[in-house]
């Protein structure tokens, strides 16, 4: 903790006193009391951004799906499991406290299981398979960007295919001032990454580096853009 | 590591030189390259048993589904993701090296997604939901118990309902000399547990304790039973 404070003391306080809300990790959508649908997001990128934002002087709230990561020092973490819970926690935070920046890093499940079982599903016969029906989850980022007077919203694009070609259109479709895409293929769980930032002016590539370094650069880019607003 | 060696030096070497194969953790059954079905097993119980078996002098191989846990000191760990991979890894180990004891602790998925997608499923329209078909996974414990000259097999029963009543029948159905059941409800992810052991003579309750303590007791019970064989 002392070390974290010392390291932070050497960082420029580019987000001093600003409230930053971040989502991270996967969501877990129950099938029954023990089973569920999730994804391979480790939460590392979102947690790295939370730490970097705190080091830049921000007051950081991290709404996190299930991960094994420790909360970064100084960051307030709220645990959630499902996309709906993540949506509700984000909305509750925005209602409680004006947030200057919202960074949606979490890999939120598009669908939940509509017919989740309250009892554990039993393997009864050899040909008796579960029948799952799905329902669409709320789009958290879209809900936030549609608010009157929203925070500065940063979206993440998980797809890497043709990102440089379609990134700008994706940013407009998501209606965010800044969209961050992964150039590398499937960065879930990995310690490094390569990002491309799309804004109204074009794109900026953050070359391959560990996620902590990229997080510091991304936070600097966010701070620069929000300071001009 | 030195500490682990010192602690182990104080344990009775009740499994000295015996080969013990253990499965632990959940499995992850892919839906597409990033999504999948898993369960809330943390792997803690299986990892604790692996450590306790090593402390008792065994040569331990741990076949583990995805968890955030570190491999216990001295234990050889093999990472797998799906039930089929866990099955294959267990069979390969048994073929490679005679194992005296097999402890099936993993919460193996009963089903896999038969129509898993090689491309990430896209959210196309509001009413466009994925259609998942399931197929049954191999029953690893049943495969091992059906082998000629199998290792001493220990099964785990996840259900807690009416366990004391049906545990003995369950043990016979699973065709194992020792069946371990959780008395408490849903111990997944928790640090403590309460176990009941069923064998041909009846049942033995291991009262509520942390999983490491229970693991030591269970290993002592296994050692006692295998020493009599």
GROMACS .gro file of C-alpha atoms in nm:
model
  458
    1UNK     CA    1   0.000   0.000   0.000
    2UNK     CA    2   0.282   0.237   0.086
    3UNK     CA    3   0.450   0.130  -0.238
    4UNK     CA    4   0.130   0.200  -0.430
    5UNK     CA    5   0.116   0.548  -0.274
    6UNK     CA    6   0.482   0.616  -0.361
    7UNK     CA    7   0.441   0.499  -0.720
    8UNK     CA    8   0.126   0.708  -0.756
    9UNK     CA    9   0.313   1.013  -0.624
   10UNK     CA   10   0.528   1.006  -0.936
   11UNK     CA   11   0.234   1.007  -1.176
   12UNK     CA   12   0.094   1.329  -1.321
   13UNK     CA   13  -0.243   1.398  -1.160
   14UNK     CA   14  -0.417   1.439  -1.492
   15UNK     CA   15  -0.751   1.319  -1.356
   16UNK     CA   16  -0.719   1.485  -1.013
   17UNK     CA   17  -1.048   1.470  -0.826
   18UNK     CA   18  -1.244   1.338  -1.123
   19UNK     CA   19  -1.492   1.056  -1.072
   20UNK     CA   20  -1.422   0.765  -1.303
   21UNK     CA   21  -1.655   0.465  -1.331
   22UNK     CA   22  -1.516   0.149  -1.492
   23UNK     CA   23  -1.664  -0.192  -1.567
   24UNK     CA   24  -1.437  -0.493  -1.596
   25UNK     CA   25  -1.427  -0.870  -1.628
   26UNK     CA   26  -1.679  -1.114  -1.768
   27UNK     CA   27  -2.037  -1.158  -1.655
   28UNK     CA   28  -2.181  -1.490  -1.539
   29UNK     CA   29  -2.533  -1.572  -1.654
   30UNK     CA   30  -2.685  -1.853  -1.447
   31UNK     CA   31  -2.827  -2.167  -1.605
   32UNK     CA   32  -2.905  -2.318  -1.263
   33UNK     CA   33  -2.767  -2.261  -0.909
   34UNK     CA   34  -2.422  -2.391  -1.003
   35UNK     CA   35  -2.391  -2.366  -1.382
   36UNK     CA   36  -2.373  -2.062  -1.601
   37UNK     CA   37  -2.253  -1.898  -1.920
   38UNK     CA   38  -1.946  -1.679  -1.905
   39UNK     CA   39  -1.655  -1.572  -2.126
   40UNK     CA   40  -1.278  -1.578  -2.115
   41UNK     CA   41  -1.228  -1.216  -2.008
   42UNK     CA   42  -0.986  -1.209  -1.714
   43UNK     CA   43  -1.059  -0.849  -1.614
   44UNK     CA   44  -0.688  -0.758  -1.643
   45UNK     CA   45  -0.738  -0.468  -1.886
   46UNK     CA   46  -1.019  -0.309  -1.685
   47UNK     CA   47  -0.835  -0.351  -1.355
   48UNK     CA   48  -0.520  -0.199  -1.510
   49UNK     CA   49  -0.722   0.102  -1.627
   50UNK     CA   50  -0.877   0.139  -1.280
   51UNK     CA   51  -0.531   0.139  -1.122
   52UNK     CA   52  -0.394   0.386  -1.379
   53UNK     CA   53  -0.691   0.619  -1.327
   54UNK     CA   54  -0.636   0.613  -0.951
   55UNK     CA   55  -0.265   0.684  -1.002
   56UNK     CA   56  -0.373   0.981  -1.215
   57UNK     CA   57  -0.566   1.119  -0.917
   58UNK     CA   58  -0.917   1.002  -1.001
   59UNK     CA   59  -1.178   0.874  -0.757
   60UNK     CA   60  -1.235   0.534  -0.912
   61UNK     CA   61  -1.529   0.296  -0.883
   62UNK     CA   62  -1.484  -0.043  -1.046
   63UNK     CA   63  -1.793  -0.254  -1.118
   64UNK     CA   64  -1.649  -0.599  -1.167
   65UNK     CA   65  -1.782  -0.932  -1.284
   66UNK     CA   66  -1.636  -1.248  -1.130
   67UNK     CA   67  -1.256  -1.248  -1.152
   68UNK     CA   68  -0.975  -1.374  -0.930
   69UNK     CA   69  -0.801  -1.034  -0.936
   70UNK     CA   70  -0.744  -0.825  -0.628
   71UNK     CA   71  -0.895  -0.479  -0.630
   72UNK     CA   72  -0.622  -0.224  -0.714
   73UNK     CA   73  -0.517  -0.016  -0.414
   74UNK     CA   74  -0.734   0.291  -0.369
   75UNK     CA   75  -1.010   0.168  -0.598
   76UNK     CA   76  -1.362   0.100  -0.468
   77UNK     CA   77  -1.486  -0.225  -0.616
   78UNK     CA   78  -1.845  -0.343  -0.651
   79UNK     CA   79  -1.892  -0.713  -0.725
   80UNK     CA   80  -2.161  -0.824  -0.967
   81UNK     CA   81  -2.235  -1.149  -1.143
   82UNK     CA   82  -2.483  -1.092  -1.427
   83UNK     CA   83  -2.512  -0.829  -1.701
   84UNK     CA   84  -2.836  -0.707  -1.543
   85UNK     CA   85  -2.662  -0.663  -1.206
   86UNK     CA   86  -2.376  -0.479  -1.377
   87UNK     CA   87  -2.628  -0.253  -1.551
   88UNK     CA   88  -2.807  -0.185  -1.222
   89UNK     CA   89  -2.483  -0.116  -1.033
   90UNK     CA   90  -2.363   0.127  -1.302
   91UNK     CA   91  -2.696   0.311  -1.302
   92UNK     CA   92  -2.698   0.328  -0.921
   93UNK     CA   93  -2.346   0.477  -0.921
   94UNK     CA   94  -2.438   0.735  -1.185
   95UNK     CA   95  -2.747   0.833  -0.986
   96UNK     CA   96  -2.555   0.858  -0.659
   97UNK     CA   97  -2.257   1.055  -0.785
   98UNK     CA   98  -2.190   1.245  -1.104
   99UNK     CA   99  -1.914   1.062  -1.292
  100UNK     CA  100  -1.691   1.255  -1.532
  101UNK     CA  101  -1.571   0.945  -1.716
  102UNK     CA  102  -1.727   0.604  -1.785
  103UNK     CA  103  -1.502   0.331  -1.929
  104UNK     CA  104  -1.694   0.019  -2.034
  105UNK     CA  105  -1.426  -0.251  -2.047
  106UNK     CA  106  -1.630  -0.548  -1.920
  107UNK     CA  107  -1.711  -0.828  -2.163
  108UNK     CA  108  -2.083  -0.820  -2.092
  109UNK     CA  109  -2.292  -1.118  -2.202
  110UNK     CA  110  -2.527  -1.022  -2.485
  111UNK     CA  111  -2.776  -1.283  -2.368
  112UNK     CA  112  -2.897  -1.436  -2.046
  113UNK     CA  113  -3.075  -1.766  -1.997
  114UNK     CA  114  -3.446  -1.686  -1.991
  115UNK     CA  115  -3.544  -2.022  -1.843
  116UNK     CA  116  -3.274  -2.054  -1.576
  117UNK     CA  117  -3.358  -2.325  -1.326
  118UNK     CA  118  -3.382  -2.270  -0.951
  119UNK     CA  119  -3.288  -2.635  -0.896
  120UNK     CA  120  -2.968  -2.791  -1.020
  121UNK     CA  121  -3.034  -2.959  -1.355
  122UNK     CA  122  -2.994  -3.333  -1.323
  123UNK     CA  123  -2.850  -3.568  -1.577
  124UNK     CA  124  -3.147  -3.802  -1.594
  125UNK     CA  125  -3.109  -4.003  -1.914
  126UNK     CA  126  -2.855  -4.032  -2.187
  127UNK     CA  127  -3.066  -3.839  -2.436
  128UNK     CA  128  -3.211  -3.586  -2.197
  129UNK     CA  129  -3.041  -3.256  -2.277
  130UNK     CA  130  -3.114  -2.913  -2.131
  131UNK     CA  131  -3.325  -2.677  -2.340
  132UNK     CA  132  -3.202  -2.323  -2.294
  133UNK     CA  133  -3.397  -2.020  -2.407
  134UNK     CA  134  -3.219  -1.687  -2.423
  135UNK     CA  135  -3.319  -1.327  -2.369
  136UNK     CA  136  -3.125  -1.017  -2.462
  137UNK     CA  137  -2.936  -0.834  -2.188
  138UNK     CA  138  -2.946  -0.454  -2.152
  139UNK     CA  139  -2.671  -0.270  -2.341
  140UNK     CA  140  -2.504  -0.085  -2.055
  141UNK     CA  141  -2.293   0.151  -2.265
  142UNK     CA  142  -2.590   0.242  -2.485
  143UNK     CA  143  -2.799   0.317  -2.176
  144UNK     CA  144  -2.529   0.547  -2.037
  145UNK     CA  145  -2.465   0.731  -2.365
  146UNK     CA  146  -2.841   0.791  -2.401
  147UNK     CA  147  -2.857   0.971  -2.064
  148UNK     CA  148  -2.899   1.347  -2.058
  149UNK     CA  149  -2.558   1.498  -1.987
  150UNK     CA  150  -2.366   1.167  -1.988
  151UNK     CA  151  -2.010   1.117  -1.860
  152UNK     CA  152  -1.729   1.105  -2.117
  153UNK     CA  153  -1.787   0.752  -2.245
  154UNK     CA  154  -1.515   0.514  -2.359
  155UNK     CA  155  -1.623   0.194  -2.531
  156UNK     CA  156  -1.427  -0.121  -2.606
  157UNK     CA  157  -1.458  -0.325  -2.924
  158UNK     CA  158  -1.373  -0.690  -2.874
  159UNK     CA  159  -1.360  -0.775  -3.243
  160UNK     CA  160  -1.030  -0.738  -3.419
  161UNK     CA  161  -1.137  -0.825  -3.774
  162UNK     CA  162  -1.107  -0.526  -4.005
  163UNK     CA  163  -1.099  -0.300  -3.704
  164UNK     CA  164  -0.897  -0.025  -3.871
  165UNK     CA  165  -1.147  -0.026  -4.155
  166UNK     CA  166  -1.468  -0.027  -3.953
  167UNK     CA  167  -1.355   0.119  -3.618
  168UNK     CA  168  -1.466   0.471  -3.701
  169UNK     CA  169  -1.813   0.357  -3.805
  170UNK     CA  170  -1.834   0.141  -3.492
  171UNK     CA  171  -1.751   0.440  -3.276
  172UNK     CA  172  -2.031   0.641  -3.433
  173UNK     CA  173  -2.275   0.354  -3.401
  174UNK     CA  174  -2.190   0.315  -3.032
  175UNK     CA  175  -2.224   0.692  -3.001
  176UNK     CA  176  -1.908   0.735  -2.790
  177UNK     CA  177  -1.635   1.000  -2.821
  178UNK     CA  178  -1.366   0.734  -2.780
  179UNK     CA  179  -1.368   0.371  -2.891
  180UNK     CA  180  -1.082   0.137  -2.801
  181UNK     CA  181  -1.022  -0.169  -3.012
  182UNK     CA  182  -0.789  -0.464  -2.975
  183UNK     CA  183  -0.569  -0.511  -3.279
  184UNK     CA  184  -0.436  -0.846  -3.165
  185UNK     CA  185  -0.651  -1.155  -3.182
  186UNK     CA  186  -0.828  -1.267  -2.868
  187UNK     CA  187  -0.641  -1.087  -2.592
  188UNK     CA  188  -0.861  -1.239  -2.322
  189UNK     CA  189  -0.650  -1.358  -2.031
  190UNK     CA  190  -0.323  -1.238  -2.180
  191UNK     CA  191  -0.089  -0.994  -2.008
  192UNK     CA  192  -0.017  -0.779  -2.311
  193UNK     CA  193  -0.223  -0.625  -2.586
  194UNK     CA  194  -0.215  -0.377  -2.873
  195UNK     CA  195  -0.481  -0.109  -2.890
  196UNK     CA  196  -0.620   0.133  -3.140
  197UNK     CA  197  -0.809   0.444  -3.029
  198UNK     CA  198  -1.079   0.592  -3.250
  199UNK     CA  199  -1.209   0.941  -3.194
  200UNK     CA  200  -1.369   1.208  -3.409
  201UNK     CA  201  -1.029   1.299  -3.555
  202UNK     CA  202  -0.922   0.952  -3.665
  203UNK     CA  203  -0.726   0.679  -3.497
  204UNK     CA  204  -0.419   0.639  -3.275
  205UNK     CA  205  -0.234   0.310  -3.234
  206UNK     CA  206  -0.092   0.215  -2.894
  207UNK     CA  207   0.175  -0.042  -2.985
  208UNK     CA  208   0.203  -0.382  -2.819
  209UNK     CA  209   0.282  -0.351  -2.450
  210UNK     CA  210   0.174  -0.500  -2.120
  211UNK     CA  211  -0.177  -0.405  -2.016
  212UNK     CA  212  -0.054  -0.180  -1.732
  213UNK     CA  213   0.151   0.032  -1.974
  214UNK     CA  214  -0.138   0.052  -2.218
  215UNK     CA  215  -0.371   0.150  -1.935
  216UNK     CA  216  -0.144   0.441  -1.839
  217UNK     CA  217  -0.138   0.558  -2.201
  218UNK     CA  218  -0.513   0.520  -2.238
  219UNK     CA  219  -0.576   0.714  -1.917
  220UNK     CA  220  -0.347   0.991  -2.044
  221UNK     CA  221  -0.545   1.002  -2.369
  222UNK     CA  222  -0.874   1.017  -2.178
  223UNK     CA  223  -0.739   1.290  -1.948
  224UNK     CA  224  -0.623   1.494  -2.248
  225UNK     CA  225  -0.964   1.469  -2.416
  226UNK     CA  226  -1.168   1.543  -2.106
  227UNK     CA  227  -0.950   1.840  -2.010
  228UNK     CA  228  -1.044   2.003  -2.342
  229UNK     CA  229  -1.417   1.967  -2.278
  230UNK     CA  230   0.890  -2.367  -0.102
  231UNK     CA  231   1.126  -2.426   0.187
  232UNK     CA  232   0.830  -2.367   0.418
  233UNK     CA  233   0.624  -2.621   0.224
  234UNK     CA  234   0.905  -2.875   0.262
  235UNK     CA  235   0.934  -2.807   0.635
  236UNK     CA  236   0.559  -2.836   0.691
  237UNK     CA  237   0.549  -3.156   0.488
  238UNK     CA  238   0.833  -3.300   0.698
  239UNK     CA  239   0.601  -3.300   0.999
  240UNK     CA  240   0.328  -3.498   0.823
  241UNK     CA  241   0.306  -3.876   0.846
  242UNK     CA  242   0.408  -4.025   0.513
  243UNK     CA  243   0.095  -4.239   0.489
  244UNK     CA  244   0.098  -4.231   0.109
  245UNK     CA  245   0.476  -4.252   0.066
  246UNK     CA  246   0.569  -4.319  -0.294
  247UNK     CA  247   0.212  -4.383  -0.406
  248UNK     CA  248   0.086  -4.227  -0.728
  249UNK     CA  249  -0.226  -4.021  -0.674
  250UNK     CA  250  -0.425  -3.869  -0.962
  251UNK     CA  251  -0.670  -3.592  -0.879
  252UNK     CA  252  -0.912  -3.386  -1.088
  253UNK     CA  253  -1.018  -3.042  -0.967
  254UNK     CA  254  -1.200  -2.726  -1.062
  255UNK     CA  255  -1.479  -2.665  -1.310
  256UNK     CA  256  -1.472  -2.741  -1.680
  257UNK     CA  257  -1.538  -2.480  -1.948
  258UNK     CA  258  -1.745  -2.594  -2.247
  259UNK     CA  259  -1.709  -2.352  -2.539
  260UNK     CA  260  -2.010  -2.191  -2.705
  261UNK     CA  261  -1.785  -1.990  -2.940
  262UNK     CA  262  -1.419  -1.873  -2.923
  263UNK     CA  263  -1.487  -1.645  -2.625
  264UNK     CA  264  -1.806  -1.770  -2.458
  265UNK     CA  265  -1.868  -2.091  -2.273
  266UNK     CA  266  -2.058  -2.279  -2.005
  267UNK     CA  267  -1.892  -2.333  -1.671
  268UNK     CA  268  -1.982  -2.374  -1.305
  269UNK     CA  269  -1.900  -2.208  -0.975
  270UNK     CA  270  -1.644  -2.463  -0.858
  271UNK     CA  271  -1.331  -2.279  -0.745
  272UNK     CA  272  -1.107  -2.585  -0.736
  273UNK     CA  273  -1.018  -2.520  -0.370
  274UNK     CA  274  -1.121  -2.864  -0.239
  275UNK     CA  275  -0.934  -3.055  -0.510
  276UNK     CA  276  -0.623  -2.840  -0.475
  277UNK     CA  277  -0.631  -2.886  -0.096
  278UNK     CA  278  -0.649  -3.264  -0.142
  279UNK     CA  279  -0.359  -3.253  -0.388
  280UNK     CA  280  -0.148  -3.060  -0.137
  281UNK     CA  281  -0.245  -3.293   0.149
  282UNK     CA  282  -0.160  -3.599  -0.062
  283UNK     CA  283   0.182  -3.454  -0.146
  284UNK     CA  284   0.242  -3.377   0.223
  285UNK     CA  285   0.157  -3.742   0.293
  286UNK     CA  286   0.437  -3.847   0.058
  287UNK     CA  287   0.243  -3.921  -0.259
  288UNK     CA  288   0.352  -3.844  -0.615
  289UNK     CA  289   0.061  -3.624  -0.715
  290UNK     CA  290  -0.074  -3.534  -1.058
  291UNK     CA  291  -0.352  -3.277  -1.064
  292UNK     CA  292  -0.566  -3.246  -1.376
  293UNK     CA  293  -0.727  -2.906  -1.336
  294UNK     CA  294  -0.996  -2.714  -1.515
  295UNK     CA  295  -0.963  -2.335  -1.536
  296UNK     CA  296  -0.905  -2.182  -1.191
  297UNK     CA  297  -0.705  -1.891  -1.057
  298UNK     CA  298  -0.532  -2.110  -0.798
  299UNK     CA  299  -0.159  -2.171  -0.793
  300UNK     CA  300  -0.047  -2.532  -0.819
  301UNK     CA  301   0.041  -2.661  -0.470
  302UNK     CA  302   0.415  -2.700  -0.419
  303UNK     CA  303   0.540  -3.039  -0.534
  304UNK     CA  304   0.230  -3.121  -0.736
  305UNK     CA  305   0.245  -3.169  -1.113
  306UNK     CA  306  -0.047  -2.988  -1.271
  307UNK     CA  307  -0.201  -3.046  -1.613
  308UNK     CA  308  -0.433  -2.773  -1.739
  309UNK     CA  309  -0.747  -2.865  -1.928
  310UNK     CA  310  -1.053  -2.672  -2.032
  311UNK     CA  311  -1.332  -2.911  -2.135
  312UNK     CA  312  -1.469  -3.233  -1.987
  313UNK     CA  313  -1.345  -3.423  -2.291
  314UNK     CA  314  -0.993  -3.283  -2.241
  315UNK     CA  315  -1.008  -3.376  -1.871
  316UNK     CA  316  -1.118  -3.727  -1.966
  317UNK     CA  317  -0.836  -3.759  -2.219
  318UNK     CA  318  -0.574  -3.623  -1.976
  319UNK     CA  319  -0.684  -3.866  -1.702
  320UNK     CA  320  -0.676  -4.161  -1.943
  321UNK     CA  321  -0.332  -4.059  -2.070
  322UNK     CA  322  -0.197  -4.040  -1.714
  323UNK     CA  323  -0.339  -4.380  -1.626
  324UNK     CA  324  -0.186  -4.530  -1.939
  325UNK     CA  325   0.151  -4.370  -1.875
  326UNK     CA  326   0.186  -4.455  -1.507
  327UNK     CA  327  -0.005  -4.688  -1.277
  328UNK     CA  328  -0.191  -4.475  -1.023
  329UNK     CA  329  -0.277  -4.622  -0.684
  330UNK     CA  330  -0.546  -4.364  -0.608
  331UNK     CA  331  -0.782  -4.159  -0.825
  332UNK     CA  332  -0.978  -3.877  -0.660
  333UNK     CA  333  -1.241  -3.723  -0.888
  334UNK     CA  334  -1.311  -3.386  -0.729
  335UNK     CA  335  -1.366  -3.176  -1.042
  336UNK     CA  336  -1.714  -3.045  -1.114
  337UNK     CA  337  -1.725  -3.183  -1.466
  338UNK     CA  338  -1.989  -3.050  -1.704
  339UNK     CA  339  -2.249  -3.316  -1.784
  340UNK     CA  340  -2.306  -3.159  -2.124
  341UNK     CA  341  -2.108  -2.979  -2.390
  342UNK     CA  342  -2.241  -2.757  -2.665
  343UNK     CA  343  -2.277  -2.979  -2.972
  344UNK     CA  344  -2.307  -2.687  -3.214
  345UNK     CA  345  -2.028  -2.465  -3.076
  346UNK     CA  346  -1.937  -2.191  -3.322
  347UNK     CA  347  -1.587  -2.133  -3.455
  348UNK     CA  348  -1.670  -1.767  -3.504
  349UNK     CA  349  -1.779  -1.537  -3.225
  350UNK     CA  350  -2.160  -1.524  -3.219
  351UNK     CA  351  -2.278  -1.176  -3.310
  352UNK     CA  352  -2.573  -0.993  -3.167
  353UNK     CA  353  -2.745  -0.923  -3.496
  354UNK     CA  354  -3.105  -0.836  -3.413
  355UNK     CA  355  -3.308  -0.787  -3.101
  356UNK     CA  356  -3.490  -1.115  -3.143
  357UNK     CA  357  -3.202  -1.319  -3.275
  358UNK     CA  358  -3.101  -1.556  -2.997
  359UNK     CA  359  -2.845  -1.834  -3.007
  360UNK     CA  360  -2.975  -2.188  -3.047
  361UNK     CA  361  -2.761  -2.425  -2.847
  362UNK     CA  362  -2.774  -2.799  -2.885
  363UNK     CA  363  -2.614  -3.017  -2.622
  364UNK     CA  364  -2.435  -3.349  -2.621
  365UNK     CA  365  -2.348  -3.562  -2.321
  366UNK     CA  366  -1.989  -3.557  -2.194
  367UNK     CA  367  -1.800  -3.874  -2.099
  368UNK     CA  368  -1.833  -3.977  -1.734
  369UNK     CA  369  -1.467  -3.976  -1.630
  370UNK     CA  370  -1.510  -4.156  -1.299
  371UNK     CA  371  -1.729  -4.425  -1.458
  372UNK     CA  372  -1.466  -4.479  -1.727
  373UNK     CA  373  -1.193  -4.522  -1.466
  374UNK     CA  374  -1.392  -4.755  -1.240
  375UNK     CA  375  -1.475  -4.973  -1.543
  376UNK     CA  376  -1.105  -5.027  -1.619
  377UNK     CA  377  -0.949  -5.365  -1.546
  378UNK     CA  378  -0.754  -5.332  -1.221
  379UNK     CA  379  -0.854  -4.969  -1.153
  380UNK     CA  380  -0.690  -4.742  -0.895
  381UNK     CA  381  -0.865  -4.693  -0.561
  382UNK     CA  382  -1.138  -4.453  -0.674
  383UNK     CA  383  -1.284  -4.172  -0.467
  384UNK     CA  384  -1.592  -3.996  -0.600
  385UNK     CA  385  -1.751  -3.669  -0.495
  386UNK     CA  386  -2.124  -3.607  -0.474
  387UNK     CA  387  -2.218  -3.244  -0.528
  388UNK     CA  388  -2.576  -3.280  -0.415
  389UNK     CA  389  -2.651  -3.229  -0.049
  390UNK     CA  390  -3.022  -3.313  -0.047
  391UNK     CA  391  -3.093  -3.626   0.151
  392UNK     CA  392  -2.730  -3.722   0.123
  393UNK     CA  393  -2.722  -3.924   0.445
  394UNK     CA  394  -3.024  -4.116   0.320
  395UNK     CA  395  -2.911  -4.184  -0.035
  396UNK     CA  396  -2.532  -4.159  -0.007
  397UNK     CA  397  -2.479  -4.529   0.032
  398UNK     CA  398  -2.689  -4.610  -0.277
  399UNK     CA  399  -2.506  -4.337  -0.466
  400UNK     CA  400  -2.174  -4.490  -0.379
  401UNK     CA  401  -2.285  -4.828  -0.511
  402UNK     CA  402  -2.428  -4.672  -0.827
  403UNK     CA  403  -2.100  -4.490  -0.892
  404UNK     CA  404  -1.922  -4.818  -0.817
  405UNK     CA  405  -1.651  -4.659  -0.599
  406UNK     CA  406  -1.514  -4.782  -0.265
  407UNK     CA  407  -1.533  -4.430  -0.122
  408UNK     CA  408  -1.784  -4.154  -0.194
  409UNK     CA  409  -1.743  -3.808  -0.045
  410UNK     CA  410  -2.046  -3.585  -0.011
  411UNK     CA  411  -2.090  -3.225   0.094
  412UNK     CA  412  -2.335  -3.187   0.379
  413UNK     CA  413  -2.350  -2.810   0.355
  414UNK     CA  414  -2.539  -2.643   0.074
  415UNK     CA  415  -2.342  -2.519  -0.224
  416UNK     CA  416  -1.986  -2.508  -0.097
  417UNK     CA  417  -1.854  -2.387  -0.433
  418UNK     CA  418  -1.602  -2.107  -0.383
  419UNK     CA  419  -1.619  -2.121  -0.004
  420UNK     CA  420  -1.317  -2.181   0.217
  421UNK     CA  421  -1.482  -2.429   0.450
  422UNK     CA  422  -1.700  -2.731   0.411
  423UNK     CA  423  -1.848  -3.030   0.594
  424UNK     CA  424  -1.805  -3.375   0.445
  425UNK     CA  425  -1.952  -3.718   0.484
  426UNK     CA  426  -1.763  -4.026   0.370
  427UNK     CA  427  -1.950  -4.334   0.254
  428UNK     CA  428  -1.781  -4.670   0.223
  429UNK     CA  429  -1.892  -5.030   0.239
  430UNK     CA  430  -1.912  -5.014   0.619
  431UNK     CA  431  -2.132  -4.706   0.647
  432UNK     CA  432  -2.061  -4.338   0.678
  433UNK     CA  433  -1.819  -4.109   0.861
  434UNK     CA  434  -1.881  -3.738   0.912
  435UNK     CA  435  -1.592  -3.491   0.889
  436UNK     CA  436  -1.727  -3.189   1.081
  437UNK     CA  437  -1.718  -2.836   0.943
  438UNK     CA  438  -1.362  -2.713   0.896
  439UNK     CA  439  -1.155  -2.529   0.640
  440UNK     CA  440  -1.093  -2.725   0.321
  441UNK     CA  441  -0.723  -2.778   0.401
  442UNK     CA  442  -0.806  -2.949   0.731
  443UNK     CA  443  -1.074  -3.161   0.566
  444UNK     CA  444  -0.830  -3.253   0.291
  445UNK     CA  445  -0.576  -3.380   0.548
  446UNK     CA  446  -0.845  -3.589   0.716
  447UNK     CA  447  -0.970  -3.725   0.384
  448UNK     CA  448  -0.619  -3.817   0.274
  449UNK     CA  449  -0.567  -3.997   0.607
  450UNK     CA  450  -0.892  -4.191   0.548
  451UNK     CA  451  -0.783  -4.280   0.194
  452UNK     CA  452  -0.438  -4.387   0.316
  453UNK     CA  453  -0.592  -4.606   0.585
  454UNK     CA  454  -0.821  -4.778   0.334
  455UNK     CA  455  -0.556  -4.829   0.066
  456UNK     CA  456  -0.302  -4.963   0.319
  457UNK     CA  457  -0.546  -5.244   0.397
  458UNK     CA  458  -0.580  -5.348   0.034
   0.00000   0.00000   0.00000
